PDB file of C-alpha atoms in Angstrom:
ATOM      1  CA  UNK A   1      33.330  66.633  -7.369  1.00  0.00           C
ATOM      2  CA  UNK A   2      35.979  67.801  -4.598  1.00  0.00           C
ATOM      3  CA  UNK A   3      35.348  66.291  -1.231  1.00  0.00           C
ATOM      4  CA  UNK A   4      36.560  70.042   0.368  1.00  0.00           C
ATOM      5  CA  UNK A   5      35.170  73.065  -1.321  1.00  0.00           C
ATOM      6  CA  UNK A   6      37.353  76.264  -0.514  1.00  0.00           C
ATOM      7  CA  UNK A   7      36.440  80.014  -1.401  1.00  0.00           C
ATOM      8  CA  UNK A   8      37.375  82.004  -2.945  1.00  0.00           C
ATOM      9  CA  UNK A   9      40.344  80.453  -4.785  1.00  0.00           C
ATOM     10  CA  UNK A  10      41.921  84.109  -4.542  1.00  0.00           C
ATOM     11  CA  UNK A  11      41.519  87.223  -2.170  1.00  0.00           C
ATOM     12  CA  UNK A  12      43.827  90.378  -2.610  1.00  0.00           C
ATOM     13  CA  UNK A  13      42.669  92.821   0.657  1.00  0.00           C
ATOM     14  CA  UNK A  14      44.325  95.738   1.882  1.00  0.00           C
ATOM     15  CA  UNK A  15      46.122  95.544   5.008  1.00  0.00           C
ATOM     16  CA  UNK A  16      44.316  96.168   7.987  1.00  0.00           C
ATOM     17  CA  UNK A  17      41.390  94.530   6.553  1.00  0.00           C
ATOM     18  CA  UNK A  18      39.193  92.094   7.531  1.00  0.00           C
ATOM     19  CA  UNK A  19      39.059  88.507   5.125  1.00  0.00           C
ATOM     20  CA  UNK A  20      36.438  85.639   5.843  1.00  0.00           C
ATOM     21  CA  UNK A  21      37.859  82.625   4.007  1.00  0.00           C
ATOM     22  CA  UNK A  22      35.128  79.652   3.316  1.00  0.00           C
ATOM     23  CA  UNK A  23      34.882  75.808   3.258  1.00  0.00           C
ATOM     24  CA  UNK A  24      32.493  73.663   2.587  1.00  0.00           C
ATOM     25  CA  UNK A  25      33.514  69.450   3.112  1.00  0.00           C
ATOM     26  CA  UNK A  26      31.083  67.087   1.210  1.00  0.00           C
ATOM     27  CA  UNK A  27      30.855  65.240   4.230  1.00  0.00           C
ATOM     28  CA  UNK A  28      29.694  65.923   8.112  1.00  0.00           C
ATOM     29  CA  UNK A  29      32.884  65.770   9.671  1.00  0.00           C
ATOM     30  CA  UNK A  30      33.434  66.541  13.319  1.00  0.00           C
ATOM     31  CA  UNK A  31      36.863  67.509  12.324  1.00  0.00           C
ATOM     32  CA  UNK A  32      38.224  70.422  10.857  1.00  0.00           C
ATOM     33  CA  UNK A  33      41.508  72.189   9.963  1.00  0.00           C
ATOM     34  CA  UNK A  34      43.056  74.910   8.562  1.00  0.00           C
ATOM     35  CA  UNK A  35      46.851  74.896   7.771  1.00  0.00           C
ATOM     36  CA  UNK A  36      48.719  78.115   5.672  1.00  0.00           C
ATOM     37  CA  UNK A  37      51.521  77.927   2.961  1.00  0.00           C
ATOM     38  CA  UNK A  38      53.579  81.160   2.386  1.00  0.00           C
ATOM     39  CA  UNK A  39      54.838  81.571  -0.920  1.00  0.00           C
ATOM     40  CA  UNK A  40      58.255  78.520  -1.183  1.00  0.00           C
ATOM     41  CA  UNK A  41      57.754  77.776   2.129  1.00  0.00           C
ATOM     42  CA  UNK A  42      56.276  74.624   4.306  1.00  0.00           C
ATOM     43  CA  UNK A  43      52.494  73.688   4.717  1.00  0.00           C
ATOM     44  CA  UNK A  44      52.065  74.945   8.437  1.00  0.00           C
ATOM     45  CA  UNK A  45      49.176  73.784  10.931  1.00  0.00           C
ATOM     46  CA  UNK A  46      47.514  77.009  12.366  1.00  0.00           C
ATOM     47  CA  UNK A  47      43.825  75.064  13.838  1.00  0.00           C
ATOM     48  CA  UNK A  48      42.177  72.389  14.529  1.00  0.00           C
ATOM     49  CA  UNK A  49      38.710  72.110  15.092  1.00  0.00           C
ATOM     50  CA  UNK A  50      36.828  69.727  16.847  1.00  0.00           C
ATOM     51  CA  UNK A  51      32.534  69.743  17.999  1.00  0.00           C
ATOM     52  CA  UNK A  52      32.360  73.379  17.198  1.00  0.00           C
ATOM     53  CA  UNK A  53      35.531  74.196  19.330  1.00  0.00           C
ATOM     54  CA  UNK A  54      39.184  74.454  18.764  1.00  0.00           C
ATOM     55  CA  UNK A  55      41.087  71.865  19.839  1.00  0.00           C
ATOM     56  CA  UNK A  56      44.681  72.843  19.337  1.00  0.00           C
ATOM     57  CA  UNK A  57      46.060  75.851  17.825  1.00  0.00           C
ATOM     58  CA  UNK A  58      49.804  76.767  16.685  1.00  0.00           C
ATOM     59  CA  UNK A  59      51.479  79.940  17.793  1.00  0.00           C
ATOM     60  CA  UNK A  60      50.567  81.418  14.607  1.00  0.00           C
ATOM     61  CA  UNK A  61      47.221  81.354  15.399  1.00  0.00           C
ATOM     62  CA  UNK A  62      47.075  84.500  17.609  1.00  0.00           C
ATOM     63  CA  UNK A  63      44.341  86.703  18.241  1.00  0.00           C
ATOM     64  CA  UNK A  64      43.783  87.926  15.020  1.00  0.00           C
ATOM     65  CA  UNK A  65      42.807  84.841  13.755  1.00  0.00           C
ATOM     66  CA  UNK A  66      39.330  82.982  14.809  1.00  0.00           C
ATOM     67  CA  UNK A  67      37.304  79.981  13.556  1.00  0.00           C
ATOM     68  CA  UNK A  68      33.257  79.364  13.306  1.00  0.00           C
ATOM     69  CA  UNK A  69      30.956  76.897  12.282  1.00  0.00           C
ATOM     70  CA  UNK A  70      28.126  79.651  11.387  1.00  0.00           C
ATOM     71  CA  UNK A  71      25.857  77.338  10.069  1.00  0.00           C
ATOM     72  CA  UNK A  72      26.995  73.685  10.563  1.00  0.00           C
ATOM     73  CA  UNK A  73      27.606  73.053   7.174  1.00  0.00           C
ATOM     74  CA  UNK A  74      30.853  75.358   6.247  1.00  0.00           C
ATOM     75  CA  UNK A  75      33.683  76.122   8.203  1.00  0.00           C
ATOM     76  CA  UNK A  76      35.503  80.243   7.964  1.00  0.00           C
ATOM     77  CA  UNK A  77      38.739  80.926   8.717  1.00  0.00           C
ATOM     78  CA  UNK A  78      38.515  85.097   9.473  1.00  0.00           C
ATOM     79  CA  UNK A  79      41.414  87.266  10.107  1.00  0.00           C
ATOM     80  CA  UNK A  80      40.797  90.304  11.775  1.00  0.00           C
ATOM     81  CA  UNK A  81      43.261  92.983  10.793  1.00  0.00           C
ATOM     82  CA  UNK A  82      45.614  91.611   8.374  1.00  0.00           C
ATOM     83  CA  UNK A  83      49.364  91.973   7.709  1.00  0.00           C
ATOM     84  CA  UNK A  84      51.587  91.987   5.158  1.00  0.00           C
ATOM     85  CA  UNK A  85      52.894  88.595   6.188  1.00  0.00           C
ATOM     86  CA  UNK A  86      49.640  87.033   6.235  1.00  0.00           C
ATOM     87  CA  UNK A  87      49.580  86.531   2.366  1.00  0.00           C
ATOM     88  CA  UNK A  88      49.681  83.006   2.010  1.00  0.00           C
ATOM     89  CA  UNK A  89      47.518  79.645   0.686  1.00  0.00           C
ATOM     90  CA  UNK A  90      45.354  78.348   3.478  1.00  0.00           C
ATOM     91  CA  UNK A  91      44.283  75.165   3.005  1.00  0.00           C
ATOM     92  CA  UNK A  92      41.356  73.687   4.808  1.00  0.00           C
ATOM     93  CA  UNK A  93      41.341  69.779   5.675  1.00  0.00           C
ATOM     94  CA  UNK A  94      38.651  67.217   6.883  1.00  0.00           C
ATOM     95  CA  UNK A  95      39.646  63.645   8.203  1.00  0.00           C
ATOM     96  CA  UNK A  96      39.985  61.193   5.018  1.00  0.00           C
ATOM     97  CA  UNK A  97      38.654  57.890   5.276  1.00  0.00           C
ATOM     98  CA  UNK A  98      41.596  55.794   6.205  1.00  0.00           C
ATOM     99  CA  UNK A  99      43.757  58.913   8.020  1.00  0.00           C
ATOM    100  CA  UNK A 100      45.502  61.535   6.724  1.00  0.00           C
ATOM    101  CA  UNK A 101      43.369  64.478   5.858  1.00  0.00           C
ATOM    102  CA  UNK A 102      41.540  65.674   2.614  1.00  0.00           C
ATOM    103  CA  UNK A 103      42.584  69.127   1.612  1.00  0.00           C
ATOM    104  CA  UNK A 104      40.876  71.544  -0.171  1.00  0.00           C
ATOM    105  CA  UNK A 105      42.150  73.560  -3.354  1.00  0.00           C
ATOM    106  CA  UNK A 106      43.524  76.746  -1.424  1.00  0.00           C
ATOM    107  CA  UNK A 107      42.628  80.255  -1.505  1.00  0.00           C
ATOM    108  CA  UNK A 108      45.278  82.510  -1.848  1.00  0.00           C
ATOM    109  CA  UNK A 109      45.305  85.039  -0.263  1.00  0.00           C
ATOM    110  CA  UNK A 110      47.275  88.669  -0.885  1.00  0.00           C
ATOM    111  CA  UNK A 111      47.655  91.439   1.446  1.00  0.00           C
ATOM    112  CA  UNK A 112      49.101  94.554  -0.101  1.00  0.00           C
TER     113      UNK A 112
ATOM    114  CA  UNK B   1      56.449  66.495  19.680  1.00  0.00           C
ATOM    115  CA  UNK B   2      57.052  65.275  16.333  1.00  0.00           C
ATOM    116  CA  UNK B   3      58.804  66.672  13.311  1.00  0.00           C
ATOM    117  CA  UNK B   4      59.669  66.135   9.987  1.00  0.00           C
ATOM    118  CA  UNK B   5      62.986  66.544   7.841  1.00  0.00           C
ATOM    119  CA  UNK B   6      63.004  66.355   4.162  1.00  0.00           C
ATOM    120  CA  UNK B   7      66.913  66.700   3.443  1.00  0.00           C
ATOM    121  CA  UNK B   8      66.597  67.993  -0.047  1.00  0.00           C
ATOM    122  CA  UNK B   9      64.893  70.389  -0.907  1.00  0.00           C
ATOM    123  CA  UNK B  10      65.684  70.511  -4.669  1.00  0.00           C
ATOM    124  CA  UNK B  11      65.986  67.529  -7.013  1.00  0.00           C
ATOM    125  CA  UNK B  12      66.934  68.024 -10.565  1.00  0.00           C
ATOM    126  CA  UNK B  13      66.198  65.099 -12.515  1.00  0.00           C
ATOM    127  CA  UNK B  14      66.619  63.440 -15.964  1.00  0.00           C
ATOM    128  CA  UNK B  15      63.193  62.454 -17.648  1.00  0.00           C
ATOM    129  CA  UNK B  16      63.267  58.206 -17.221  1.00  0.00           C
ATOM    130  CA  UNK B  17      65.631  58.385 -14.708  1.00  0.00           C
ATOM    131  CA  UNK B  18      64.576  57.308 -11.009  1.00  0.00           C
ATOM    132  CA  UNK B  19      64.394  59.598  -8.153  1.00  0.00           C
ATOM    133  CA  UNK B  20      64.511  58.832  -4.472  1.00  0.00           C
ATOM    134  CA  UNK B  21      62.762  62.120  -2.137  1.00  0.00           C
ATOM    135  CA  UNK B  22      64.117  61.299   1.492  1.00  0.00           C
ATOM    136  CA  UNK B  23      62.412  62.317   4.539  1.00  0.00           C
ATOM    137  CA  UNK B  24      63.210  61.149   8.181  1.00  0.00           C
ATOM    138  CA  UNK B  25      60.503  61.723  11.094  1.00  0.00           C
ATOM    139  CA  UNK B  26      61.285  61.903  14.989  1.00  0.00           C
ATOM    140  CA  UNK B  27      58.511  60.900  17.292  1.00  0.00           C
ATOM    141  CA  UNK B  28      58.425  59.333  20.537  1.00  0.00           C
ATOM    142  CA  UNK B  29      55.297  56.986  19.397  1.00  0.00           C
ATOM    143  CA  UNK B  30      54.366  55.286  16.806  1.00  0.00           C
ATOM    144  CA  UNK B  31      53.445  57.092  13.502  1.00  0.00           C
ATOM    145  CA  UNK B  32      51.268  57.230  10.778  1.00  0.00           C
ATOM    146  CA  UNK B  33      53.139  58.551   7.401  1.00  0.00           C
ATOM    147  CA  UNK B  34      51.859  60.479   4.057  1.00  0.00           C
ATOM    148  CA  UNK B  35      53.618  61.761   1.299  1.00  0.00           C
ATOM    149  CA  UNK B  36      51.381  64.545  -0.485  1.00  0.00           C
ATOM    150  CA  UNK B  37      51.863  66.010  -3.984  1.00  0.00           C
ATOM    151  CA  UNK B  38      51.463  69.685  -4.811  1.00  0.00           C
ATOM    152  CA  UNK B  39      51.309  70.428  -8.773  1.00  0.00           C
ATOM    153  CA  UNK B  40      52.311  74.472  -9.919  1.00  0.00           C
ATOM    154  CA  UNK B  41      49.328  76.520  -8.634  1.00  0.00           C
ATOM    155  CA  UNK B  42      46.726  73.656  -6.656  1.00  0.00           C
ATOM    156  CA  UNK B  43      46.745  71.945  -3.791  1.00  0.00           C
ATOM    157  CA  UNK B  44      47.748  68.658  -1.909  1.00  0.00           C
ATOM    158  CA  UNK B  45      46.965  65.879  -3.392  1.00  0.00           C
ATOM    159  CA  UNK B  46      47.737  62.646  -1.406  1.00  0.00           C
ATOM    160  CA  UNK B  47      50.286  60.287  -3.020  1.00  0.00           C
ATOM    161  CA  UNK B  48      50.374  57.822  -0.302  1.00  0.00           C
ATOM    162  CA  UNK B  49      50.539  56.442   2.735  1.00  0.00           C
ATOM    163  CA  UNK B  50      51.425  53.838   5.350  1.00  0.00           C
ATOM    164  CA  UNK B  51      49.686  53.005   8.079  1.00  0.00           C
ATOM    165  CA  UNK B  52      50.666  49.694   8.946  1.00  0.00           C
ATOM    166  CA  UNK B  53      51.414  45.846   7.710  1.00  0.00           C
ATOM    167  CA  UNK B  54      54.055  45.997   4.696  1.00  0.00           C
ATOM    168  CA  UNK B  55      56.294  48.128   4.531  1.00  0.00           C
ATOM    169  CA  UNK B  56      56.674  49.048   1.227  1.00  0.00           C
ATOM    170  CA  UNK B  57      53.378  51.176  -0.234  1.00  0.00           C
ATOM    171  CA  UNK B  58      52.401  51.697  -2.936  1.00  0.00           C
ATOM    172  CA  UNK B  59      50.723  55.130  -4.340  1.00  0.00           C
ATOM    173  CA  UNK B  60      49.514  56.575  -7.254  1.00  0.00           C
ATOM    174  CA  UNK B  61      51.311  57.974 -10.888  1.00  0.00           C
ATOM    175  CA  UNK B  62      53.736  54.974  -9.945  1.00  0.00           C
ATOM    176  CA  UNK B  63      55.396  56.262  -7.174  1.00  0.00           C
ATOM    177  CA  UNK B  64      56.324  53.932  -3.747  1.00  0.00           C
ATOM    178  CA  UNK B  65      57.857  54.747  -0.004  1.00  0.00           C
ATOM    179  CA  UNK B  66      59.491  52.697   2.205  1.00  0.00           C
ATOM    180  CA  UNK B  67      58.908  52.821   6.034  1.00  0.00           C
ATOM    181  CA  UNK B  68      62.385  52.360   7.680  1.00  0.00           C
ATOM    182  CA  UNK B  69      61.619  52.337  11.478  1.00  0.00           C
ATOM    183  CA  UNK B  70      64.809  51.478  12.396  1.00  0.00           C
ATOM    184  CA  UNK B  71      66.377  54.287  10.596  1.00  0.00           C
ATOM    185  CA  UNK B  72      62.607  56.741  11.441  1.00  0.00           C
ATOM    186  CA  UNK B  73      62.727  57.042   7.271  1.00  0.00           C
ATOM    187  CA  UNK B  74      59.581  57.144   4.146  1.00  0.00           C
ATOM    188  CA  UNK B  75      61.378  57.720   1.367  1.00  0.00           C
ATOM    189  CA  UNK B  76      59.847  58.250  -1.778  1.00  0.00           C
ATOM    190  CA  UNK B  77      61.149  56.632  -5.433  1.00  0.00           C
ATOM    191  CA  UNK B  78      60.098  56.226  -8.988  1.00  0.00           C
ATOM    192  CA  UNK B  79      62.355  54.389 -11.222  1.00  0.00           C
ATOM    193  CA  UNK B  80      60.930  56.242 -13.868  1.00  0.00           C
ATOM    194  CA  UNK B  81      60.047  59.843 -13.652  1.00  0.00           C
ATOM    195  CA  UNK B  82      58.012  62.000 -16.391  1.00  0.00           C
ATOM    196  CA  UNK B  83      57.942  65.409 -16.923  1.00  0.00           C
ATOM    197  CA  UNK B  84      54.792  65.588 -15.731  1.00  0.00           C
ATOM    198  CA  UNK B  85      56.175  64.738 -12.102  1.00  0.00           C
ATOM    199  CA  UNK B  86      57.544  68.185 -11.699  1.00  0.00           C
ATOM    200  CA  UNK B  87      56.288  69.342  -8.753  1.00  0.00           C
ATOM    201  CA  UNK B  88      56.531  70.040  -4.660  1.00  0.00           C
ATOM    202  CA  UNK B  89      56.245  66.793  -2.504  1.00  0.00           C
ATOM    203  CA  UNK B  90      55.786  66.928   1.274  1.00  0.00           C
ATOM    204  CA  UNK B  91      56.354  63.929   3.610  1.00  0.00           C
ATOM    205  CA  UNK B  92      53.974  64.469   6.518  1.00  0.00           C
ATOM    206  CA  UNK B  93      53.534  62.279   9.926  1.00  0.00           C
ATOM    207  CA  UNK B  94      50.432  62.161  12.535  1.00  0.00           C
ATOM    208  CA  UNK B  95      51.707  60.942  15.664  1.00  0.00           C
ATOM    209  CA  UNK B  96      49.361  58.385  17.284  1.00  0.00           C
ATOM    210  CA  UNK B  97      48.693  59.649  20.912  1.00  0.00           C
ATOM    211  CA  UNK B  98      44.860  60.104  22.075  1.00  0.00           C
ATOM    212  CA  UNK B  99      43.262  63.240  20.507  1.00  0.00           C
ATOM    213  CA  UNK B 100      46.188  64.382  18.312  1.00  0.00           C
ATOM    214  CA  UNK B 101      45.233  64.072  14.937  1.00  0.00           C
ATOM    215  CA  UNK B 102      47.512  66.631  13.313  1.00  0.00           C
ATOM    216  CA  UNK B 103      49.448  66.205  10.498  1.00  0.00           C
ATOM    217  CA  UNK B 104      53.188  67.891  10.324  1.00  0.00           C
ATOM    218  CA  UNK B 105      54.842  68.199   6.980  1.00  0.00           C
ATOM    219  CA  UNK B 106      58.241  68.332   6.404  1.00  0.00           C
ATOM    220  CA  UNK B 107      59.334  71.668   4.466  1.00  0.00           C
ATOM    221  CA  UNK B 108      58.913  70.115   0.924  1.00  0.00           C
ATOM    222  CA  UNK B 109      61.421  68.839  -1.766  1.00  0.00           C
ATOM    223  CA  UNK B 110      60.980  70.674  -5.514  1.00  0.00           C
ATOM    224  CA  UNK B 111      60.977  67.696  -7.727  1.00  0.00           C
ATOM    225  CA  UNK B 112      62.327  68.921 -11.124  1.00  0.00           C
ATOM    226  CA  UNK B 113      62.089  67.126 -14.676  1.00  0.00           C
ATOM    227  CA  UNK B 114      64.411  67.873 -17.595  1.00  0.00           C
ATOM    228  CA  UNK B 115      64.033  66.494 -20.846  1.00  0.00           C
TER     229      UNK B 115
END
């Protein structure tokens, strides 16, 4: 059973279109973060999240982009209004038990 | 602030021949390094990682890194790679300073196995 539970694996929206993308970690981490991958490129950080706030966020992470803990157990990821250039993977990641994180599967998502 | 440079970013490779996947790191404190494995179409899967002690780990599917501090390297090797080991690898780096627990990755080296 994966540690990081991420849903759904795939989301095609239409631009300008709101997404909510899930995650559910097996454990009750503190800790959360979401990172992006576009298509060949590298794994970026966009969020950290830390106690039910955000505790650092890259300059990708502008204000179309927020972060909840709606019901303690899962984490979203929502973009507000989305782009073209938001199709991407985003991963989600909880602390593993000796560092480094423990990534989810990915949902990839396509704006068209 | 910390970054990550994996010099190649393609590596054709003979099946049974060994590879070495070079990354360098810049940080002004001490580090804690990860190399993460990302098969066609899933996600990252940790390989391994060093965190202290020796300096040469050991991960899984036979693959080690060496931790170079002198020369701020983790390069990866296998002296025997399968074709099964195609895939993207990412060296990654948390730096250890109070409260900063993110992880950078480098931008990823395509591993590539011909028969």
């Amino acid at each position: 059973e994966p540690e990081v539970t991420q849903t759904p694996s795939h989301q095609v929206t239409q631009m300008g279109q709101e997404v909510i993308l899930r995650c559910v970690p097996i454990s009750n981490h503190l800790y959360f973060y979401w990172y992006r991958q576009i298509l060949g490129q590298k794994v970026e950080f966009l969020v950290s999240f830390y106690n039910n706030e955000i505790s650092e966020k890259s300059e990708i992470f502008d204000d179309q982009f927020s972060v909840e803990r709606p019901d303690g157990s899962n984490f979203t990821l929502k973009i507000r209004s989305t782009k073209l250039e938001d199709s991407a993977m985003y991963f989600c990641a909880t602390p593993a038990r000796t560092y480094g994180y423990t990534f989810g599967s990915g949902t990839r998502l396509t704006v068209v | 602030a910390q970054s990550v440079t994996q010099l190649d970013s393609q590596v054709p490779v003979f099946e049974e021949a060994p590879v070495e996947l070079r990354c360098n790191y810049s940080s002004s404190v001490s580090v804690y390094l990860f190399w993460y494995v990302q098969y066609p179409n899933q996600g990252l899967q940790l390989l391994l990682k060093y965190l202290s002690g020796s300096t040469l780990v050991k991960g899984i599917n036979g693959f080690e890194a060496e931790f170079n501090k002198s020369q701020t390297s983790f390069h990866l090797r296998k002296p025997s790679v399968h074709i099964s080991d195609t895939a993207e690898y990412f060296c990654a780096v948390i730096s250890l300073i109070q409260g900063a627990q993110k992880l950078v990755f480098g931008q990823g080296t395509r591993l590539t196995i011909n028969p």
